[in-house]
mmCIF file of C-alpha atoms and ligand atoms in Angstrom:
data_model
loop_
_atom_site.group_PDB
_atom_site.id
_atom_site.type_symbol
_atom_site.label_atom_id
_atom_site.label_comp_id
_atom_site.label_asym_id
_atom_site.label_seq_id
_atom_site.Cartn_x
_atom_site.Cartn_y
_atom_site.Cartn_z
ATOM 1 C CA MET D 337 -2.606 -0.237 -18.105
ATOM 2 C CA THR D 338 -4.008 2.915 -19.684
ATOM 3 C CA GLU D 339 -1.970 4.902 -22.160
ATOM 4 C CA THR D 340 0.040 8.063 -21.004
ATOM 5 C CA ARG D 341 -1.654 11.142 -22.144
ATOM 6 C CA ASN D 342 0.291 13.482 -24.323
ATOM 7 C CA THR D 343 -1.863 16.511 -24.952
ATOM 8 C CA ASN D 344 0.597 17.772 -27.697
ATOM 9 C CA ARG D 345 0.642 21.177 -26.166
ATOM 10 C CA PRO D 346 3.599 22.166 -23.941
ATOM 11 C CA GLY D 347 2.770 22.733 -20.295
ATOM 12 C CA ARG D 348 2.705 26.156 -18.907
ATOM 13 C CA ILE D 349 4.980 27.725 -16.181
ATOM 14 C CA HIS D 350 3.316 29.423 -13.278
ATOM 15 C CA GLU D 351 5.235 31.429 -10.477
ATOM 16 C CA ILE D 352 3.225 31.198 -7.268
ATOM 17 C CA THR D 353 4.109 32.925 -4.080
ATOM 18 C CA ALA D 354 0.800 33.001 -2.312
ATOM 19 C CA VAL D 355 -0.214 29.862 -0.069
ATOM 20 C CA SER D 356 -3.897 30.835 -0.819
ATOM 21 C CA ASN D 357 -3.491 30.252 -4.611
ATOM 22 C CA PRO D 358 -6.275 27.984 -5.961
ATOM 23 C CA ARG D 359 -3.679 25.698 -7.640
ATOM 24 C CA VAL D 360 -1.885 25.406 -4.435
ATOM 25 C CA LYS D 361 -5.138 24.480 -2.616
ATOM 26 C CA SER D 362 -5.904 21.958 -5.194
ATOM 27 C CA VAL D 363 -2.517 20.307 -4.838
ATOM 28 C CA ARG D 364 -2.829 20.336 -1.084
ATOM 29 C CA SER D 365 -6.261 18.661 -1.228
ATOM 30 C CA LEU D 366 -4.611 15.535 -2.784
ATOM 31 C CA PHE D 367 -3.773 14.429 0.771
ATOM 32 C CA GLN D 368 -7.506 13.498 1.084
ATOM 33 C CA LYS D 369 -8.750 10.369 -0.609
ATOM 34 C CA LYS D 370 -11.946 12.183 -1.760
ATOM 35 C CA HIS D 371 -10.052 14.578 -3.860
ATOM 36 C CA ARG D 372 -7.621 11.845 -5.277
ATOM 37 C CA ASP D 373 -10.747 9.870 -6.210
ATOM 38 C CA GLN D 374 -12.416 12.929 -7.837
ATOM 39 C CA SER D 375 -9.335 14.207 -9.806
ATOM 40 C CA GLU D 376 -7.919 10.491 -10.382
ATOM 41 C CA THR D 377 -4.542 11.887 -9.622
ATOM 42 C CA PHE D 378 -2.125 11.587 -6.673
ATOM 43 C CA LEU D 379 0.776 13.430 -5.140
ATOM 44 C CA VAL D 380 4.335 12.106 -5.063
ATOM 45 C CA GLU D 381 7.157 13.602 -2.995
ATOM 46 C CA GLY D 382 10.737 14.084 -4.072
ATOM 47 C CA LEU D 383 12.766 14.299 -7.360
ATOM 48 C CA LYS D 384 13.403 10.556 -7.628
ATOM 49 C CA LEU D 385 9.643 9.530 -7.514
ATOM 50 C CA VAL D 386 8.740 12.088 -9.960
ATOM 51 C CA MET D 387 11.634 10.972 -12.292
ATOM 52 C CA ASP D 388 10.456 7.362 -11.775
ATOM 53 C CA ALA D 389 6.943 8.274 -12.879
ATOM 54 C CA ILE D 390 8.137 9.734 -16.096
ATOM 55 C CA ALA D 391 10.516 6.725 -16.677
ATOM 56 C CA HIS D 392 7.514 4.336 -16.336
ATOM 57 C CA ASP D 393 5.270 6.452 -18.726
ATOM 58 C CA TRP D 394 3.048 7.769 -16.006
ATOM 59 C CA HIS D 395 1.519 11.165 -16.764
ATOM 60 C CA VAL D 396 2.879 13.949 -14.484
ATOM 61 C CA GLU D 397 0.112 16.726 -14.755
ATOM 62 C CA THR D 398 1.979 19.236 -12.603
ATOM 63 C CA LEU D 399 5.444 19.495 -11.318
ATOM 64 C CA ILE D 400 5.781 21.745 -8.134
ATOM 65 C CA TYR D 401 9.224 22.899 -7.156
ATOM 66 C CA SER D 402 11.092 25.476 -5.166
ATOM 67 C CA LYS D 403 13.371 27.706 -7.176
ATOM 68 C CA GLY D 404 15.663 27.864 -4.144
ATOM 69 C CA GLY D 405 16.052 24.145 -3.743
ATOM 70 C CA GLU D 406 19.276 22.279 -3.762
ATOM 71 C CA VAL D 407 18.519 20.138 -6.945
ATOM 72 C CA ARG D 408 18.095 22.989 -9.320
ATOM 73 C CA HIS D 409 19.962 21.616 -12.342
ATOM 74 C CA PRO D 410 18.211 18.107 -12.482
ATOM 75 C CA VAL D 411 14.846 19.631 -11.658
ATOM 76 C CA GLU D 412 15.066 22.167 -14.419
ATOM 77 C CA GLU D 413 15.773 19.395 -16.867
ATOM 78 C CA LEU D 414 12.889 17.311 -15.431
ATOM 79 C CA ALA D 415 10.553 20.386 -15.766
ATOM 80 C CA ALA D 416 11.582 20.856 -19.423
ATOM 81 C CA LYS D 417 10.753 17.161 -20.199
ATOM 82 C CA ILE D 418 7.313 17.322 -18.267
ATOM 83 C CA ARG D 419 6.377 20.516 -20.173
ATOM 84 C CA VAL D 420 7.019 18.798 -23.578
ATOM 85 C CA LEU D 421 4.626 16.031 -22.304
ATOM 86 C CA GLY D 422 1.962 18.553 -21.560
ATOM 87 C CA GLY D 423 2.358 19.025 -17.799
ATOM 88 C CA ASP D 424 2.289 22.341 -16.036
ATOM 89 C CA ILE D 425 5.121 23.627 -13.818
ATOM 90 C CA LEU D 426 4.530 25.557 -10.678
ATOM 91 C CA GLU D 427 7.610 27.550 -9.339
ATOM 92 C CA VAL D 428 6.955 28.254 -5.727
ATOM 93 C CA ASN D 429 8.877 29.285 -2.648
ATOM 94 C CA ASN D 430 9.496 27.219 0.520
ATOM 95 C CA LYS D 431 6.543 28.740 2.286
ATOM 96 C CA VAL D 432 4.141 27.579 -0.317
ATOM 97 C CA LEU D 433 5.829 24.152 -0.448
ATOM 98 C CA SER D 434 5.620 23.795 3.453
ATOM 99 C CA SER D 435 1.875 24.724 3.219
ATOM 100 C CA ILE D 436 1.271 21.871 0.923
ATOM 101 C CA THR D 437 3.278 19.213 2.739
ATOM 102 C CA ARG D 438 2.623 20.666 6.284
ATOM 103 C CA LYS D 439 6.355 20.153 7.083
ATOM 104 C CA ASP D 440 9.038 22.568 7.935
ATOM 105 C CA ASN D 441 11.602 20.987 5.824
ATOM 106 C CA PRO D 442 9.620 19.755 2.805
ATOM 107 C CA GLN D 443 11.015 17.999 -0.268
ATOM 108 C CA SER D 444 11.828 20.622 -2.709
ATOM 109 C CA VAL D 445 9.992 18.764 -5.608
ATOM 110 C CA LEU D 446 6.480 17.373 -5.753
ATOM 111 C CA GLY D 447 4.388 15.888 -8.601
ATOM 112 C CA VAL D 448 0.733 15.496 -9.411
ATOM 113 C CA VAL D 449 0.488 12.230 -11.265
ATOM 114 C CA ARG D 450 -2.608 10.701 -13.060
ATOM 115 C CA GLN D 451 -3.616 7.442 -11.375
ATOM 116 C CA LYS D 452 -3.646 4.144 -13.330
ATOM 117 C CA TRP D 453 -5.671 1.018 -12.643
ATOM 118 C CA SER D 454 -5.326 -2.296 -14.452
ATOM 119 C CA LYS D 455 -7.643 -5.018 -15.545
ATOM 120 C CA PRO D 456 -7.601 -8.372 -13.859
ATOM 121 C CA PRO D 457 -5.394 -10.957 -15.665
ATOM 122 C CA ALA D 458 -7.151 -13.175 -18.114
ATOM 123 C CA ALA D 459 -6.224 -16.667 -19.377
ATOM 124 C CA VAL D 460 -2.854 -16.775 -17.748
ATOM 125 C CA LYS D 461 -0.746 -19.863 -18.750
ATOM 126 C CA ASP D 462 2.883 -18.925 -18.067
ATOM 127 C CA PRO D 463 3.878 -20.955 -14.919
ATOM 128 C CA LYS D 464 6.163 -18.148 -13.782
ATOM 129 C CA THR D 465 3.227 -15.881 -13.212
ATOM 130 C CA VAL D 466 2.478 -14.774 -9.651
ATOM 131 C CA TRP D 467 -0.463 -12.555 -8.836
ATOM 132 C CA ILE D 468 -1.135 -11.371 -5.227
ATOM 133 C CA GLY D 469 -4.620 -10.712 -3.680
ATOM 134 C CA LEU D 470 -4.856 -8.378 -0.544
ATOM 135 C CA ASP D 471 -7.997 -8.888 1.266
ATOM 136 C CA ARG D 472 -9.147 -5.447 2.847
ATOM 137 C CA ILE D 473 -5.588 -4.262 3.594
ATOM 138 C CA ARG D 474 -5.806 -1.370 5.993
ATOM 139 C CA ASP D 475 -2.367 -0.104 6.646
ATOM 140 C CA PRO D 476 -0.759 2.224 3.882
ATOM 141 C CA GLY D 477 2.798 1.297 5.110
ATOM 142 C CA ASN D 478 2.044 -2.342 4.773
ATOM 143 C CA LEU D 479 0.464 -1.790 1.262
ATOM 144 C CA GLY D 480 3.507 0.343 -0.047
ATOM 145 C CA THR D 481 5.992 -2.248 1.387
ATOM 146 C CA ILE D 482 4.129 -5.105 -0.372
ATOM 147 C CA ILE D 483 4.055 -3.202 -3.737
ATOM 148 C CA ARG D 484 7.903 -2.637 -3.367
ATOM 149 C CA THR D 485 8.361 -6.392 -2.344
ATOM 150 C CA ALA D 486 6.095 -7.637 -5.199
ATOM 151 C CA ASP D 487 8.149 -5.420 -7.631
ATOM 152 C CA SER D 488 11.504 -6.761 -6.372
ATOM 153 C CA ALA D 489 10.317 -10.432 -6.498
ATOM 154 C CA GLY D 490 9.017 -9.912 -10.079
ATOM 155 C CA ALA D 491 5.372 -10.506 -9.263
ATOM 156 C CA ASP D 492 2.950 -9.695 -12.064
ATOM 157 C CA GLY D 493 0.451 -7.561 -10.246
ATOM 158 C CA ILE D 494 -1.806 -7.021 -7.109
ATOM 159 C CA ILE D 495 -5.446 -7.325 -6.818
ATOM 160 C CA LEU D 496 -6.948 -5.188 -3.917
ATOM 161 C CA ILE D 497 -9.987 -6.909 -2.698
ATOM 162 C CA GLY D 498 -12.868 -5.279 -0.862
ATOM 163 C CA ASP D 499 -12.601 -1.920 1.067
ATOM 164 C CA THR D 500 -8.816 -1.342 1.155
ATOM 165 C CA THR D 501 -6.398 1.586 2.041
ATOM 166 C CA ASP D 502 -5.602 3.778 -0.961
ATOM 167 C CA PRO D 503 -2.400 2.835 -2.869
ATOM 168 C CA PHE D 504 -2.321 6.415 -4.100
ATOM 169 C CA SER D 505 -2.024 8.018 -0.561
ATOM 170 C CA VAL D 506 1.268 9.906 0.193
ATOM 171 C CA GLU D 507 2.199 7.258 2.939
ATOM 172 C CA ALA D 508 1.576 4.326 0.623
ATOM 173 C CA THR D 509 3.428 5.652 -2.428
ATOM 174 C CA ARG D 510 6.312 6.786 -0.076
ATOM 175 C CA ALA D 511 6.706 3.289 1.057
ATOM 176 C CA THR D 512 6.724 1.860 -2.409
ATOM 177 C CA MET D 513 10.082 3.640 -2.983
ATOM 178 C CA GLY D 514 9.083 4.005 -6.842
ATOM 179 C CA SER D 515 7.567 0.463 -7.303
ATOM 180 C CA ILE D 516 4.048 1.980 -7.441
ATOM 181 C CA PHE D 517 5.010 2.797 -11.084
ATOM 182 C CA ASN D 518 5.945 -0.795 -11.975
ATOM 183 C CA VAL D 519 3.356 -2.967 -10.450
ATOM 184 C CA PRO D 520 -0.134 -3.234 -12.120
ATOM 185 C CA LEU D 521 -2.942 -2.695 -9.580
ATOM 186 C CA VAL D 522 -6.451 -3.921 -9.952
ATOM 187 C CA ARG D 523 -9.384 -3.169 -7.563
ATOM 188 C CA MET D 524 -12.421 -5.515 -6.955
ATOM 189 C CA THR D 525 -15.247 -6.118 -4.637
ATOM 190 C CA ASN D 526 -15.242 -9.358 -2.708
ATOM 191 C CA GLU D 527 -18.039 -10.687 -4.917
ATOM 192 C CA ALA D 528 -16.450 -9.712 -8.121
ATOM 193 C CA PHE D 529 -13.187 -11.285 -6.993
ATOM 194 C CA LEU D 530 -14.906 -14.639 -6.085
ATOM 195 C CA GLY D 531 -16.345 -14.595 -9.713
ATOM 196 C CA TRP D 532 -13.007 -13.773 -11.338
ATOM 197 C CA ARG D 533 -11.235 -16.497 -9.252
ATOM 198 C CA LYS D 534 -13.218 -19.148 -11.127
ATOM 199 C CA THR D 535 -11.438 -18.034 -14.341
ATOM 200 C CA TRP D 536 -7.830 -18.454 -12.787
ATOM 201 C CA GLN D 537 -6.164 -21.521 -14.338
ATOM 202 C CA GLY D 538 -3.301 -21.986 -11.926
ATOM 203 C CA LEU D 539 -2.973 -22.661 -8.249
ATOM 204 C CA VAL D 540 -4.656 -20.374 -5.515
ATOM 205 C CA VAL D 541 -2.618 -20.499 -2.212
ATOM 206 C CA GLY D 542 -4.286 -18.811 0.638
ATOM 207 C CA THR D 543 -1.966 -17.781 3.625
ATOM 208 C CA HIS D 544 -3.576 -18.639 6.873
ATOM 209 C CA LEU D 545 -2.704 -19.085 10.476
ATOM 210 C CA LYS D 546 -4.946 -22.345 10.473
ATOM 211 C CA GLY D 547 -3.374 -23.427 7.297
ATOM 212 C CA ALA D 548 -3.132 -27.182 7.085
ATOM 213 C CA VAL D 549 -0.046 -27.235 4.601
ATOM 214 C CA ASP D 550 3.513 -25.915 5.449
ATOM 215 C CA PHE D 551 4.451 -23.301 2.889
ATOM 216 C CA ARG D 552 7.583 -25.161 2.009
ATOM 217 C CA ALA D 553 5.639 -28.397 0.995
ATOM 218 C CA ILE D 554 4.004 -26.834 -2.000
ATOM 219 C CA ASP D 555 5.086 -27.132 -5.607
ATOM 220 C CA TYR D 556 4.889 -23.531 -6.922
ATOM 221 C CA ALA D 557 6.785 -24.039 -10.072
ATOM 222 C CA ALA D 558 4.451 -26.190 -12.246
ATOM 223 C CA GLN D 559 1.659 -23.536 -12.773
ATOM 224 C CA PRO D 560 0.774 -19.836 -12.244
ATOM 225 C CA VAL D 561 0.169 -18.981 -8.627
ATOM 226 C CA PHE D 562 -2.351 -16.633 -7.133
ATOM 227 C CA LEU D 563 -1.197 -15.821 -3.530
ATOM 228 C CA LEU D 564 -4.005 -14.610 -1.326
ATOM 229 C CA MET D 565 -3.228 -12.649 1.931
ATOM 230 C CA GLY D 566 -5.542 -12.012 4.839
ATOM 231 C CA ASN D 567 -6.536 -8.770 6.560
ATOM 232 C CA GLU D 568 -4.101 -7.417 9.154
ATOM 233 C CA GLN D 569 -6.693 -7.743 12.097
ATOM 234 C CA GLN D 570 -9.083 -10.382 11.119
ATOM 235 C CA GLY D 571 -7.094 -12.741 8.832
ATOM 236 C CA MET D 572 -9.075 -14.274 5.892
ATOM 237 C CA PRO D 573 -12.839 -14.726 5.987
ATOM 238 C CA ASP D 574 -14.363 -18.140 5.229
ATOM 239 C CA ASP D 575 -15.554 -17.286 1.783
ATOM 240 C CA LEU D 576 -12.165 -16.435 0.594
ATOM 241 C CA SER D 577 -10.469 -19.380 2.272
ATOM 242 C CA ALA D 578 -13.133 -21.606 0.595
ATOM 243 C CA ALA D 579 -11.927 -20.303 -2.701
ATOM 244 C CA CYS D 580 -8.291 -21.374 -2.207
ATOM 245 C CA ASP D 581 -6.720 -24.643 -3.453
ATOM 246 C CA LYS D 582 -4.391 -24.766 -0.467
ATOM 247 C CA LEU D 583 -4.210 -22.996 2.899
ATOM 248 C CA ALA D 584 -0.479 -22.573 3.631
ATOM 249 C CA LEU D 585 1.097 -21.750 7.050
ATOM 250 C CA ILE D 586 4.624 -20.403 7.853
ATOM 251 C CA PRO D 587 5.508 -22.192 10.985
ATOM 252 C CA MET D 588 6.927 -19.825 13.571
ATOM 253 C CA HIS D 589 8.881 -19.749 16.835
ATOM 254 C CA GLY D 590 8.369 -17.135 19.577
ATOM 255 C CA ALA D 591 5.604 -15.228 21.380
ATOM 256 C CA ALA D 592 3.915 -13.530 18.484
ATOM 257 C CA ASP D 593 0.827 -15.318 16.942
ATOM 258 C CA SER D 594 1.494 -14.043 13.532
ATOM 259 C CA LEU D 595 3.920 -12.361 11.181
ATOM 260 C CA ASN D 596 3.336 -8.882 9.884
ATOM 261 C CA LEU D 597 1.301 -9.017 6.522
ATOM 262 C CA ALA D 598 4.149 -7.479 4.434
ATOM 263 C CA ILE D 599 6.765 -9.729 5.868
ATOM 264 C CA ALA D 600 4.559 -12.849 5.325
ATOM 265 C CA THR D 601 4.028 -11.829 1.618
ATOM 266 C CA GLY D 602 7.703 -11.336 1.131
ATOM 267 C CA VAL D 603 8.488 -14.739 2.613
ATOM 268 C CA PHE D 604 6.119 -16.490 0.210
ATOM 269 C CA LEU D 605 7.266 -14.460 -2.889
ATOM 270 C CA PHE D 606 10.938 -15.145 -2.359
ATOM 271 C CA HIS D 607 10.450 -18.678 -1.322
ATOM 272 C CA MET D 608 8.593 -19.206 -4.622
ATOM 273 C CA GLY D 609 11.376 -17.234 -6.426
ATOM 274 C CA LYS D 610 9.436 -17.563 -9.714
ATOM 275 C CA ARG D 611 11.119 -14.699 -11.676
ATOM 276 C CA LEU D 612 14.182 -14.058 -9.603
ATOM 277 C CA PRO D 613 17.353 -13.551 -11.738
ATOM 278 C CA ASN D 614 20.276 -15.713 -10.868
ATOM 279 C CA VAL D 615 23.201 -13.816 -9.258
ATOM 280 C CA GLY D 616 26.099 -13.644 -11.641
ATOM 281 C CA THR D 617 23.972 -13.332 -14.714
ATOM 282 C CA ASP D 618 23.423 -10.178 -16.646
ATOM 283 C CA GLN D 619 19.911 -9.941 -15.550
ATOM 284 C CA ALA D 620 20.840 -9.841 -11.793
ATOM 285 C CA ARG D 621 20.622 -6.380 -10.187
ATOM 286 C CA GLY D 622 22.729 -5.058 -7.408
ATOM 287 C CA PRO D 623 26.263 -3.838 -6.924
ATOM 288 C CA GLN D 624 28.731 -4.899 -9.521
ATOM 289 C CA THR D 625 32.188 -6.044 -8.340
HETATM 290 N N1 LIG F 1987 -5.217 -11.885 13.720
HETATM 291 C C1 LIG F 1987 -5.065 -12.249 12.423
HETATM 292 C C2 LIG F 1987 -5.447 -13.715 12.188
HETATM 293 O O1 LIG F 1987 -5.947 -14.400 13.215
HETATM 294 O O2 LIG F 1987 -5.388 -14.186 11.103
HETATM 295 C C3 LIG F 1987 -3.617 -11.957 12.111
HETATM 296 C C4 LIG F 1987 -3.526 -11.768 10.597
HETATM 297 S S1 LIG F 1987 -1.856 -11.565 10.038
HETATM 298 C C5 LIG F 1987 -1.226 -10.157 10.900
HETATM 299 C C6 LIG F 1987 -2.171 -11.031 8.483
HETATM 300 C C7 LIG F 1987 -2.020 -12.007 7.421
HETATM 301 O O3 LIG F 1987 -0.687 -12.303 7.200
HETATM 302 C C8 LIG F 1987 -2.722 -13.256 7.579
HETATM 303 O O4 LIG F 1987 -4.100 -13.354 7.329
HETATM 304 C C9 LIG F 1987 -1.965 -14.204 6.670
HETATM 305 O O5 LIG F 1987 -2.500 -13.933 5.312
HETATM 306 C C10 LIG F 1987 -0.516 -13.557 6.761
HETATM 307 N N2 LIG F 1987 0.277 -14.359 7.788
HETATM 308 C C11 LIG F 1987 0.786 -13.757 8.936
HETATM 309 N N3 LIG F 1987 1.469 -14.805 9.560
HETATM 310 C C12 LIG F 1987 1.451 -15.893 8.813
HETATM 311 C C13 LIG F 1987 1.967 -17.188 9.069
HETATM 312 N N4 LIG F 1987 2.674 -17.472 10.008
HETATM 313 N N5 LIG F 1987 1.629 -18.190 8.100
HETATM 314 C C14 LIG F 1987 0.700 -17.844 7.080
HETATM 315 N N6 LIG F 1987 0.374 -16.611 6.807
HETATM 316 C C15 LIG F 1987 0.692 -15.732 7.619
#
């Protein structure tokens, strides 16, 4: 991942009351992919997500918050931290916040965060490694849920293959519940992926409705695994299927012909259980009794 930028100058505080202010317009424009791509930033909603960004060393360029919000004390602490790291603070009213989010009761804290893209993994040998490939994923909710699930299962990263939905859209980041900051993301064309795949030294498991192998019959433990998931509407194309060592199927009951993509990804990841801590050890997360 790229380094967090610390400009060594404290950020500035601006008090803004007009919805037509150019900085407000620029924040609002981040709802559109074109502006996220141009600025290489994205918008996150809510105090928790902005705090998560800082905790994982992502650079928050701008914090926007309403002075009349309910979370005044923690947000002022957060604002002080972001200023030290060189981020600007916009103190706004509810009218301005609503004009950005187009909601009547907007979150009282928003953050503009610099995007990070990772490089594809090289020479991976650790058998606990799991990377996920998503072929032309279209639905931002599915992508956010997969990022959250990959993070929870301890997966090492995700490669977005071909023309996919933007992981930095507001819908996708919201669905990650903070995991966007903890899962390396790589993007590649289909051709680049097929070239990179030849360098992968572990098992490549494609998940496919015509899969010849029951997903429970595969030995995932012995080597690194690359888990390749097909597109929501069309499934996996022939060139990607041909690049897999095995095509695996989750056998199903019922009337539906397939599982939801995010659910199928979760079933595979937790079945493999590569990096899951054992309950009862110090590493296990969850409520302590
Ligand atoms: N109509 C598509 C098709 O024919 O493949 C359905 C795609 S499904 C909604 C999206 C992806 O989830 C699939 O390409 C596959 O990767 C995965 N998937 C869903 N159900 C699965 C199952 N029962 N076994 C294996 N993979 C499954």
